[in-house]
Amino acid sequence: MSKFCPVSLLDIGGKVLENILINRINHHVFSQGFVNGNLFGFTPQKGTIDAAMAVKVFVKEGLAAGEVIALVSLDVQGAFDAVWWPRILKELRACGCPKNLYELTKSYFTQRTATLSTNSLHLEKEISRGCPQGSCCGPGFWNLQYNSLLNLQFMTRTKVVAFADDVILAIRGESVRAVENYSNTELSKITLWSKNNKIIFNERKSKVMLVSRRKRREHRNITVYLNNKPLEQVTRMKYLGIILYHKFRFQEHINYAAETCAKLIYNLSKMAKLIWGIKHAVIASIYKGAILPLLTYGAPVWIDAMKYEHNRQKYIRVQCLINIRMAKVYRTTSSKALCMLTEMTPIIIKLEEVVKRYKIKEKLGNCTFELDSNVELKYWPHPADAVTIKEVAGNEEALVQAYTDGSKHDQGVGSGAAIFIGSEMVAQR
């Protein structure tokens, strides 16, 4: 039965109600600071790169101190189907949720049934867990339940990061045996939590990896148990689309991204011959929309690996492959000349741009220019506090007037705006 995926058809009215409910619940939990800072999934202003960066910073600190780190990746069986409603209600009470929202959520979870119908069989069962496929409340309720996992009393040498149903534990220690003991202690807490919250972690898909850069000879096998069963130890692990290696060098990820993009380009070359096939503009669109995102994904995490020339050359080679198809020139043309002919930014400079943009967004870089900054979630206005728009009746002249203009040029589409109060221009952009 685990292979069957139930379908829940929600009408428009139900989705509107769910949106209103979960928006107000999220506003309350964020404004109260109830959500753990290591919960990155379905959280505004946070993404996969932020979660991976949190793991990277913790591991780098351990490596700099000469420690050994164990990374334990946990797989949840059933994911959103495992959300247990009593735990969500308990979390709502713990965060002091307003009574009207709590009662509405409680009613939302009441008398829900799952139906299985075939030609000769009709079964109906009342359910007490899970979120309907396509529901608006599912991600918010999942965060509430997972928040209690992150709030367990872990040791200071442990960091737990969660993104949706992906959980990774990073445990630091002075020796392999110490890390093994710490890991088993932490996983025993998670095992107890999973039993109390009716969530099952799949020990067959969960993995453990030992990260170390020590040159000394030491026993590097680690035995970690989940649900009283040992986890498989690996030397590489894929977390949120980024490949982590046991030496934490990220060379494996660069190889993987370069090989994947090279295969795409070779397949594309069948349709982009010298005198016929798809045109330059089409190839450029494919590069910008499909290949470049694959090459630059997670760049803030693994950009340090690009200080080595052999890693840089792998990415430069991939860009040369696509630029040759774009410019339709000889293979002996240099990479710099190809970038000039195709008007494409060199890939190394593009990576630096992505990293710089991420740092500016996170306020890690020094900005000498005006930039809109993110507002902390606890200061977000209530969803019901909408801006009132006053319409001018008849021929009444408005006090504030705004004029906008747009234009298209070679570099893209631009726009401008001017705001007048009365006859005086107070702002121009």
Tab-separated table of C-alpha atoms in Angstrom:
chain	number	residue	atom	x	y	z
A	1	MET	CA	0.000	0.000	0.000
A	2	SER	CA	2.988	2.314	0.406
A	3	LYS	CA	3.204	2.542	-3.405
A	4	PHE	CA	-0.249	4.153	-3.684
A	5	CYS	CA	-0.512	7.934	-3.568
A	6	PRO	CA	-3.913	9.250	-2.489
A	7	VAL	CA	-5.473	12.106	-4.442
A	8	SER	CA	-7.395	14.851	-2.663
A	9	LEU	CA	-9.386	17.282	-4.789
A	10	LEU	CA	-9.791	20.611	-2.985
A	11	ASP	CA	-12.284	23.177	-4.183
A	12	ILE	CA	-11.505	26.885	-4.468
A	13	GLY	CA	-13.349	27.767	-1.270
A	14	GLY	CA	-11.350	25.214	0.702
A	15	LYS	CA	-8.053	26.510	-0.637
A	16	VAL	CA	-8.972	30.105	0.181
A	17	LEU	CA	-9.838	29.084	3.742
A	18	GLU	CA	-6.575	27.123	4.074
A	19	ASN	CA	-4.543	30.096	2.815
A	20	ILE	CA	-6.168	32.472	5.273
A	21	LEU	CA	-5.686	30.011	8.144
A	22	ILE	CA	-2.038	29.112	7.532
A	23	ASN	CA	-1.013	32.723	6.782
A	24	ARG	CA	-2.305	33.832	10.165
A	25	ILE	CA	-0.746	30.867	11.958
A	26	ASN	CA	2.608	31.537	10.294
A	27	HIS	CA	2.409	35.213	11.190
A	28	HIS	CA	1.841	34.314	14.837
A	29	VAL	CA	4.651	31.737	15.125
A	30	PHE	CA	7.142	33.958	13.276
A	31	SER	CA	6.267	37.114	15.207
A	32	GLN	CA	6.666	35.223	18.498
A	33	GLY	CA	10.048	33.795	17.465
A	34	PHE	CA	8.695	30.281	17.977
A	35	VAL	CA	10.289	28.741	14.870
A	36	ASN	CA	13.775	27.295	15.295
A	37	GLY	CA	16.458	29.117	13.316
A	38	ASN	CA	17.683	25.851	11.766
A	39	LEU	CA	14.339	25.213	10.054
A	40	PHE	CA	14.848	26.387	6.458
A	41	GLY	CA	12.090	24.701	4.457
A	42	PHE	CA	8.872	26.611	3.632
A	43	THR	CA	10.234	29.658	5.461
A	44	PRO	CA	10.294	33.113	3.813
A	45	GLN	CA	13.731	34.512	2.938
A	46	LYS	CA	15.359	31.080	3.367
A	47	GLY	CA	16.274	28.471	0.782
A	48	THR	CA	18.333	25.387	0.076
A	49	ILE	CA	21.577	27.363	-0.169
A	50	ASP	CA	21.033	28.814	3.302
A	51	ALA	CA	20.564	25.324	4.743
A	52	ALA	CA	23.681	24.000	3.000
A	53	MET	CA	25.683	27.045	4.141
A	54	ALA	CA	24.666	26.409	7.759
A	55	VAL	CA	26.048	22.876	7.503
A	56	LYS	CA	29.204	24.083	5.743
A	57	VAL	CA	30.015	26.713	8.387
A	58	PHE	CA	29.594	24.183	11.213
A	59	VAL	CA	31.760	21.562	9.487
A	60	LYS	CA	34.454	24.099	8.548
A	61	GLU	CA	34.734	25.187	12.182
A	62	GLY	CA	35.276	21.572	13.228
A	63	LEU	CA	37.883	20.937	10.539
A	64	ALA	CA	39.756	24.113	11.479
A	65	ALA	CA	39.901	22.841	15.073
A	66	GLY	CA	41.292	19.488	13.933
A	67	GLU	CA	38.108	17.611	14.860
A	68	VAL	CA	36.241	14.758	13.201
A	69	ILE	CA	32.653	15.350	12.010
A	70	ALA	CA	29.903	12.843	11.394
A	71	LEU	CA	27.155	13.833	8.945
A	72	VAL	CA	23.968	11.804	9.361
A	73	SER	CA	21.301	12.185	6.680
A	74	LEU	CA	17.836	11.029	7.767
A	75	ASP	CA	15.083	9.975	5.371
A	76	VAL	CA	11.450	10.295	6.467
A	77	GLN	CA	9.139	7.529	5.342
A	78	GLY	CA	5.971	8.988	3.852
A	79	ALA	CA	7.001	12.632	4.363
A	80	PHE	CA	3.858	14.801	4.448
A	81	ASP	CA	1.653	11.742	4.873
A	82	ALA	CA	3.305	11.288	8.288
A	83	VAL	CA	2.165	14.602	9.794
A	84	TRP	CA	0.461	13.712	13.083
A	85	TRP	CA	-2.382	16.081	13.914
A	86	PRO	CA	-2.330	15.833	17.740
A	87	ARG	CA	1.301	16.988	17.682
A	88	ILE	CA	0.411	20.002	15.554
A	89	LEU	CA	-2.353	20.981	17.956
A	90	LYS	CA	0.084	20.592	20.847
A	91	GLU	CA	2.582	22.883	19.109
A	92	LEU	CA	-0.148	25.463	18.503
A	93	ARG	CA	-0.961	25.449	22.221
A	94	ALA	CA	2.733	25.726	23.085
A	95	CYS	CA	3.199	28.840	20.938
A	96	GLY	CA	0.101	30.513	22.400
A	97	CYS	CA	-1.886	30.397	19.190
A	98	PRO	CA	-5.053	32.572	19.265
A	99	LYS	CA	-8.125	30.567	20.205
A	100	ASN	CA	-9.992	31.211	16.947
A	101	LEU	CA	-7.099	29.851	14.861
A	102	TYR	CA	-6.641	26.878	17.177
A	103	GLU	CA	-10.322	25.930	17.084
A	104	LEU	CA	-10.465	26.304	13.314
A	105	THR	CA	-7.391	24.054	12.929
A	106	LYS	CA	-8.931	21.512	15.302
A	107	SER	CA	-12.123	21.524	13.244
A	108	TYR	CA	-10.048	21.194	10.052
A	109	PHE	CA	-8.603	17.938	11.414
A	110	THR	CA	-11.959	16.539	12.523
A	111	GLN	CA	-13.895	13.784	10.715
A	112	ARG	CA	-11.544	13.462	7.750
A	113	THR	CA	-11.756	10.181	5.874
A	114	ALA	CA	-9.832	8.370	3.138
A	115	THR	CA	-11.769	6.351	0.556
A	116	LEU	CA	-10.596	3.527	-1.687
A	117	SER	CA	-12.979	2.493	-4.451
A	118	THR	CA	-12.580	-0.243	-7.060
A	119	ASN	CA	-15.000	-2.103	-9.298
A	120	SER	CA	-15.949	-4.525	-6.521
A	121	LEU	CA	-14.711	-2.832	-3.339
A	122	HIS	CA	-15.389	0.354	-1.414
A	123	LEU	CA	-13.420	1.096	1.761
A	124	GLU	CA	-13.593	4.162	3.945
A	125	LYS	CA	-11.368	4.870	6.953
A	126	GLU	CA	-11.084	7.795	9.337
A	127	ILE	CA	-7.564	9.235	9.363
A	128	SER	CA	-5.587	11.087	12.037
A	129	ARG	CA	-2.451	12.125	10.154
A	130	GLY	CA	-1.188	13.491	6.861
A	131	CYS	CA	-1.939	16.530	4.734
A	132	PRO	CA	-3.957	16.363	1.496
A	133	GLN	CA	-1.938	16.460	-1.706
A	134	GLY	CA	-1.904	20.033	-2.962
A	135	SER	CA	-3.148	21.536	0.293
A	136	CYS	CA	-2.063	25.044	1.242
A	137	CYS	CA	-1.702	24.147	4.931
A	138	GLY	CA	0.591	21.153	4.461
A	139	PRO	CA	3.984	22.932	4.483
A	140	GLY	CA	3.062	25.133	7.454
A	141	PHE	CA	1.767	22.221	9.536
A	142	TRP	CA	4.834	20.164	8.638
A	143	ASN	CA	7.086	22.946	9.938
A	144	LEU	CA	5.181	23.031	13.218
A	145	GLN	CA	5.754	19.326	13.787
A	146	TYR	CA	9.406	19.387	12.709
A	147	ASN	CA	10.048	22.427	14.884
A	148	SER	CA	9.680	20.209	17.953
A	149	LEU	CA	12.437	17.937	16.583
A	150	LEU	CA	14.880	20.824	16.242
A	151	ASN	CA	14.054	22.004	19.760
A	152	LEU	CA	15.235	18.768	21.385
A	153	GLN	CA	18.047	19.108	23.930
A	154	PHE	CA	20.967	18.321	21.639
A	155	MET	CA	24.579	18.719	22.726
A	156	THR	CA	26.446	21.912	21.858
A	157	ARG	CA	28.706	19.884	19.558
A	158	THR	CA	25.663	18.945	17.439
A	159	LYS	CA	23.865	20.931	14.754
A	160	VAL	CA	20.589	19.756	13.227
A	161	VAL	CA	19.438	21.400	9.985
A	162	ALA	CA	16.063	20.674	8.386
A	163	PHE	CA	14.712	21.585	4.971
A	164	ALA	CA	11.240	20.144	4.312
A	165	ASP	CA	11.649	16.418	5.042
A	166	ASP	CA	15.454	16.460	4.609
A	167	VAL	CA	17.259	16.384	7.959
A	168	ILE	CA	20.995	16.324	8.468
A	169	LEU	CA	22.865	16.018	11.751
A	170	ALA	CA	26.430	17.289	12.063
A	171	ILE	CA	28.268	16.024	15.150
A	172	ARG	CA	31.802	17.115	16.042
A	173	GLY	CA	34.293	15.289	18.243
A	174	GLU	CA	37.970	14.908	19.080
A	175	SER	CA	38.194	11.318	17.812
A	176	VAL	CA	36.271	8.848	15.666
A	177	ARG	CA	35.124	6.848	18.690
A	178	ALA	CA	33.940	10.014	20.457
A	179	VAL	CA	31.947	11.083	17.388
A	180	GLU	CA	30.428	7.604	17.180
A	181	ASN	CA	29.275	7.762	20.807
A	182	TYR	CA	27.903	11.288	20.422
A	183	SER	CA	26.064	10.314	17.233
A	184	ASN	CA	24.375	7.308	18.839
A	185	THR	CA	23.340	9.448	21.800
A	186	GLU	CA	21.752	12.073	19.550
A	187	LEU	CA	20.043	9.500	17.340
A	188	SER	CA	18.519	7.843	20.399
A	189	LYS	CA	16.806	11.168	21.155
A	190	ILE	CA	15.518	11.365	17.583
A	191	THR	CA	14.316	7.749	17.701
A	192	LEU	CA	12.327	8.483	20.862
A	193	TRP	CA	10.909	11.654	19.294
A	194	SER	CA	9.845	9.745	16.171
A	195	LYS	CA	7.956	7.189	18.263
A	196	ASN	CA	6.161	9.894	20.216
A	197	ASN	CA	5.237	11.756	17.019
A	198	LYS	CA	4.256	8.755	14.880
A	199	ILE	CA	6.972	9.483	12.304
A	200	ILE	CA	9.125	6.718	10.844
A	201	PHE	CA	12.700	7.323	9.719
A	202	ASN	CA	13.795	4.891	7.024
A	203	GLU	CA	17.083	3.390	8.218
A	204	ARG	CA	17.737	1.810	4.810
A	205	LYS	CA	17.824	5.182	3.028
A	206	SER	CA	19.470	7.115	5.863
A	207	LYS	CA	23.272	7.429	5.582
A	208	VAL	CA	26.253	8.439	7.705
A	209	MET	CA	29.505	9.974	6.463
A	210	LEU	CA	32.678	10.674	8.426
A	211	VAL	CA	34.362	13.969	7.482
A	212	SER	CA	38.033	14.336	8.328
A	213	ARG	CA	41.214	15.837	6.893
A	214	ARG	CA	43.586	14.266	9.359
A	215	LYS	CA	46.692	12.708	7.839
A	216	ARG	CA	47.294	10.390	10.777
A	217	ARG	CA	46.442	6.726	10.511
A	218	GLU	CA	43.294	5.952	12.409
A	219	HIS	CA	40.318	3.636	12.231
A	220	ARG	CA	37.674	5.510	10.198
A	221	ASN	CA	34.781	3.087	10.297
A	222	ILE	CA	31.848	4.365	12.309
A	223	THR	CA	28.812	2.409	13.490
A	224	VAL	CA	25.698	4.513	14.056
A	225	TYR	CA	22.307	3.058	14.872
A	226	LEU	CA	18.824	4.255	13.953
A	227	ASN	CA	15.815	2.217	15.087
A	228	ASN	CA	18.372	-0.280	16.510
A	229	LYS	CA	19.754	-0.878	13.013
A	230	PRO	CA	23.166	0.252	11.735
A	231	LEU	CA	23.266	2.950	9.059
A	232	GLU	CA	25.285	2.553	5.875
A	233	GLN	CA	28.536	4.522	5.928
A	234	VAL	CA	29.356	6.353	2.681
A	235	THR	CA	32.173	8.539	1.406
A	236	ARG	CA	29.927	10.908	-0.562
A	237	MET	CA	26.457	12.227	0.190
A	238	LYS	CA	24.009	14.314	-1.821
A	239	TYR	CA	22.312	16.973	0.278
A	240	LEU	CA	19.831	19.404	-1.308
A	241	GLY	CA	21.398	18.864	-4.720
A	242	ILE	CA	24.987	19.453	-3.528
A	243	ILE	CA	27.388	16.517	-3.348
A	244	LEU	CA	29.370	16.393	-0.102
A	245	TYR	CA	32.627	14.423	-0.016
A	246	HIS	CA	34.275	12.909	3.058
A	247	LYS	CA	37.150	15.420	2.772
A	248	PHE	CA	34.703	18.295	2.240
A	249	ARG	CA	36.547	19.588	-0.846
A	250	PHE	CA	33.514	19.796	-3.216
A	251	GLN	CA	35.540	18.468	-6.135
A	252	GLU	CA	32.972	15.688	-6.546
A	253	HIS	CA	30.161	18.223	-6.977
A	254	ILE	CA	32.110	20.181	-9.600
A	255	ASN	CA	32.811	16.977	-11.527
A	256	TYR	CA	29.152	15.972	-11.357
A	257	ALA	CA	27.852	19.367	-12.546
A	258	ALA	CA	30.409	19.591	-15.355
A	259	GLU	CA	29.712	16.056	-16.616
A	260	THR	CA	25.940	16.557	-16.493
A	261	CYS	CA	26.113	19.790	-18.485
A	262	ALA	CA	28.580	18.292	-20.981
A	263	LYS	CA	26.110	15.474	-21.725
A	264	LEU	CA	23.347	18.019	-22.318
A	265	ILE	CA	25.560	19.982	-24.682
A	266	TYR	CA	26.566	16.893	-26.663
A	267	ASN	CA	22.896	16.026	-27.100
A	268	LEU	CA	22.249	19.604	-28.165
A	269	SER	CA	25.037	19.445	-30.750
A	270	LYS	CA	22.941	17.022	-32.818
A	271	MET	CA	20.608	19.935	-33.560
A	272	ALA	CA	23.229	22.702	-33.888
A	273	LYS	CA	25.418	21.976	-36.905
A	274	LEU	CA	27.699	24.411	-38.682
A	275	ILE	CA	25.395	25.503	-41.509
A	276	TRP	CA	22.001	24.300	-40.279
A	277	GLY	CA	20.118	23.671	-37.066
A	278	ILE	CA	18.953	25.855	-34.207
A	279	LYS	CA	20.123	29.453	-34.215
A	280	HIS	CA	22.449	31.387	-31.940
A	281	ALA	CA	19.634	33.029	-29.965
A	282	VAL	CA	17.984	29.681	-29.231
A	283	ILE	CA	21.229	28.117	-28.012
A	284	ALA	CA	21.859	31.187	-25.848
A	285	SER	CA	18.418	30.803	-24.272
A	286	ILE	CA	19.057	27.122	-23.576
A	287	TYR	CA	22.402	27.982	-22.000
A	288	LYS	CA	20.981	30.717	-19.764
A	289	GLY	CA	17.837	28.792	-18.832
A	290	ALA	CA	19.102	25.221	-18.410
A	291	ILE	CA	22.880	24.869	-18.341
A	292	LEU	CA	23.961	27.982	-16.430
A	293	PRO	CA	21.609	27.313	-13.467
A	294	LEU	CA	23.073	23.805	-13.154
A	295	LEU	CA	26.629	25.144	-13.188
A	296	THR	CA	26.009	27.927	-10.664
A	297	TYR	CA	23.656	26.123	-8.266
A	298	GLY	CA	25.052	26.176	-4.742
A	299	ALA	CA	28.037	28.332	-5.733
A	300	PRO	CA	28.238	30.107	-2.331
A	301	VAL	CA	28.787	26.687	-0.730
A	302	TRP	CA	31.544	25.314	-2.968
A	303	ILE	CA	33.125	28.467	-4.435
A	304	ASP	CA	36.299	27.868	-2.380
A	305	ALA	CA	37.063	24.856	-4.579
A	306	MET	CA	37.385	27.184	-7.579
A	307	LYS	CA	40.702	28.516	-6.322
A	308	TYR	CA	42.251	25.360	-7.816
A	309	GLU	CA	43.029	25.610	-11.510
A	310	HIS	CA	41.971	22.031	-12.365
A	311	ASN	CA	38.458	22.756	-11.052
A	312	ARG	CA	38.240	26.049	-12.914
A	313	GLN	CA	39.256	24.392	-16.176
A	314	LYS	CA	36.386	21.891	-15.934
A	315	TYR	CA	33.815	24.691	-15.919
A	316	ILE	CA	35.659	26.702	-18.573
A	317	ARG	CA	35.693	23.615	-20.811
A	318	VAL	CA	31.920	23.200	-20.454
A	319	GLN	CA	31.313	26.839	-21.387
A	320	CYS	CA	33.605	26.464	-24.396
A	321	LEU	CA	31.528	23.523	-25.624
A	322	ILE	CA	28.319	25.547	-25.688
A	323	ASN	CA	30.011	28.707	-26.986
A	324	ILE	CA	31.426	26.801	-29.978
A	325	ARG	CA	27.888	25.700	-30.907
A	326	MET	CA	26.687	29.250	-30.432
A	327	ALA	CA	29.384	31.005	-32.442
A	328	LYS	CA	29.799	28.126	-34.979
A	329	VAL	CA	33.584	28.498	-35.050
A	330	TYR	CA	36.622	26.200	-34.910
A	331	ARG	CA	37.288	24.163	-31.778
A	332	THR	CA	40.731	25.753	-31.465
A	333	THR	CA	39.220	29.171	-30.685
A	334	SER	CA	40.241	30.328	-27.183
A	335	SER	CA	37.720	30.513	-24.374
A	336	LYS	CA	38.161	34.293	-24.004
A	337	ALA	CA	37.569	34.852	-27.714
A	338	LEU	CA	34.469	32.635	-27.579
A	339	CYS	CA	33.021	34.718	-24.760
A	340	MET	CA	33.647	37.868	-26.796
A	341	LEU	CA	31.973	36.420	-29.883
A	342	THR	CA	28.912	35.110	-28.016
A	343	GLU	CA	28.699	38.058	-25.568
A	344	MET	CA	28.571	35.609	-22.655
A	345	THR	CA	30.103	36.381	-19.268
A	346	PRO	CA	33.042	34.047	-18.502
A	347	ILE	CA	31.809	31.314	-16.195
A	348	ILE	CA	34.303	32.060	-13.400
A	349	ILE	CA	33.232	35.708	-13.306
A	350	LYS	CA	29.592	34.558	-13.334
A	351	LEU	CA	30.236	32.350	-10.302
A	352	GLU	CA	31.830	35.265	-8.462
A	353	GLU	CA	28.783	37.371	-9.331
A	354	VAL	CA	26.407	34.748	-7.895
A	355	VAL	CA	28.426	34.528	-4.674
A	356	LYS	CA	28.680	38.314	-4.332
A	357	ARG	CA	24.925	38.657	-4.823
A	358	TYR	CA	24.277	36.032	-2.158
A	359	LYS	CA	26.565	37.777	0.307
A	360	ILE	CA	24.889	41.117	-0.331
A	361	LYS	CA	21.501	39.519	0.209
A	362	GLU	CA	22.650	38.053	3.506
A	363	LYS	CA	24.361	41.327	4.485
A	364	LEU	CA	27.738	39.605	4.674
A	365	GLY	CA	29.401	41.980	2.252
A	366	ASN	CA	30.036	45.710	2.574
A	367	CYS	CA	27.578	47.535	0.327
A	368	THR	CA	28.477	51.058	-0.736
A	369	PHE	CA	25.230	51.546	-2.641
A	370	GLU	CA	21.591	51.754	-1.682
A	371	LEU	CA	19.958	48.332	-1.489
A	372	ASP	CA	16.593	47.124	-0.230
A	373	SER	CA	17.123	44.773	2.729
A	374	ASN	CA	14.960	41.932	3.999
A	375	VAL	CA	12.693	42.603	6.941
A	376	GLU	CA	12.870	40.047	9.754
A	377	LEU	CA	9.855	37.762	9.880
A	378	LYS	CA	8.874	38.873	13.372
A	379	TYR	CA	8.348	42.401	12.036
A	380	TRP	CA	6.120	41.397	9.124
A	381	PRO	CA	2.636	42.981	9.245
A	382	HIS	CA	-0.412	40.865	9.978
A	383	PRO	CA	-2.031	39.418	6.805
A	384	ALA	CA	-5.215	41.330	7.595
A	385	ASP	CA	-3.364	44.666	7.657
A	386	ALA	CA	-3.661	45.379	3.944
A	387	VAL	CA	-2.781	48.741	2.422
A	388	THR	CA	-5.849	50.869	1.773
A	389	ILE	CA	-6.044	52.215	-1.776
A	390	LYS	CA	-8.177	55.309	-2.175
A	391	GLU	CA	-9.743	55.780	-5.577
A	392	VAL	CA	-10.402	59.230	-6.952
A	393	ALA	CA	-14.082	59.833	-7.613
A	394	GLY	CA	-15.167	61.566	-10.796
A	395	ASN	CA	-12.941	64.448	-11.874
A	396	GLU	CA	-11.383	64.934	-8.457
A	397	GLU	CA	-7.664	65.547	-8.804
A	398	ALA	CA	-5.384	63.312	-6.728
A	399	LEU	CA	-2.801	64.927	-4.457
A	400	VAL	CA	-0.148	62.276	-5.160
A	401	GLN	CA	0.513	61.339	-8.773
A	402	ALA	CA	2.901	58.664	-10.072
A	403	TYR	CA	4.134	58.354	-13.645
A	404	THR	CA	5.886	55.262	-14.962
A	405	ASP	CA	7.600	54.493	-18.218
A	406	GLY	CA	9.205	51.396	-19.710
A	407	SER	CA	11.570	50.915	-22.594
A	408	LYS	CA	13.450	48.052	-24.215
A	409	HIS	CA	17.066	48.211	-25.306
A	410	ASP	CA	19.930	45.851	-26.140
A	411	GLN	CA	20.686	45.029	-22.508
A	412	GLY	CA	17.079	44.238	-21.610
A	413	VAL	CA	13.982	46.066	-20.409
A	414	GLY	CA	14.273	49.208	-18.306
A	415	SER	CA	11.753	51.295	-16.420
A	416	GLY	CA	11.474	54.623	-14.696
A	417	ALA	CA	9.106	56.284	-12.242
A	418	ALA	CA	8.438	59.823	-11.043
A	419	ILE	CA	6.213	60.796	-8.079
A	420	PHE	CA	4.639	64.240	-7.689
A	421	ILE	CA	2.891	65.744	-4.687
A	422	GLY	CA	0.910	68.549	-6.171
A	423	SER	CA	3.225	70.143	-8.723
A	424	GLU	CA	6.469	69.225	-6.915
A	425	MET	CA	8.442	66.109	-7.890
A	426	VAL	CA	9.508	64.360	-4.683
A	427	ALA	CA	11.060	61.165	-6.069
A	428	GLN	CA	12.545	59.915	-9.305
A	429	ARG	CA	14.036	56.525	-10.170
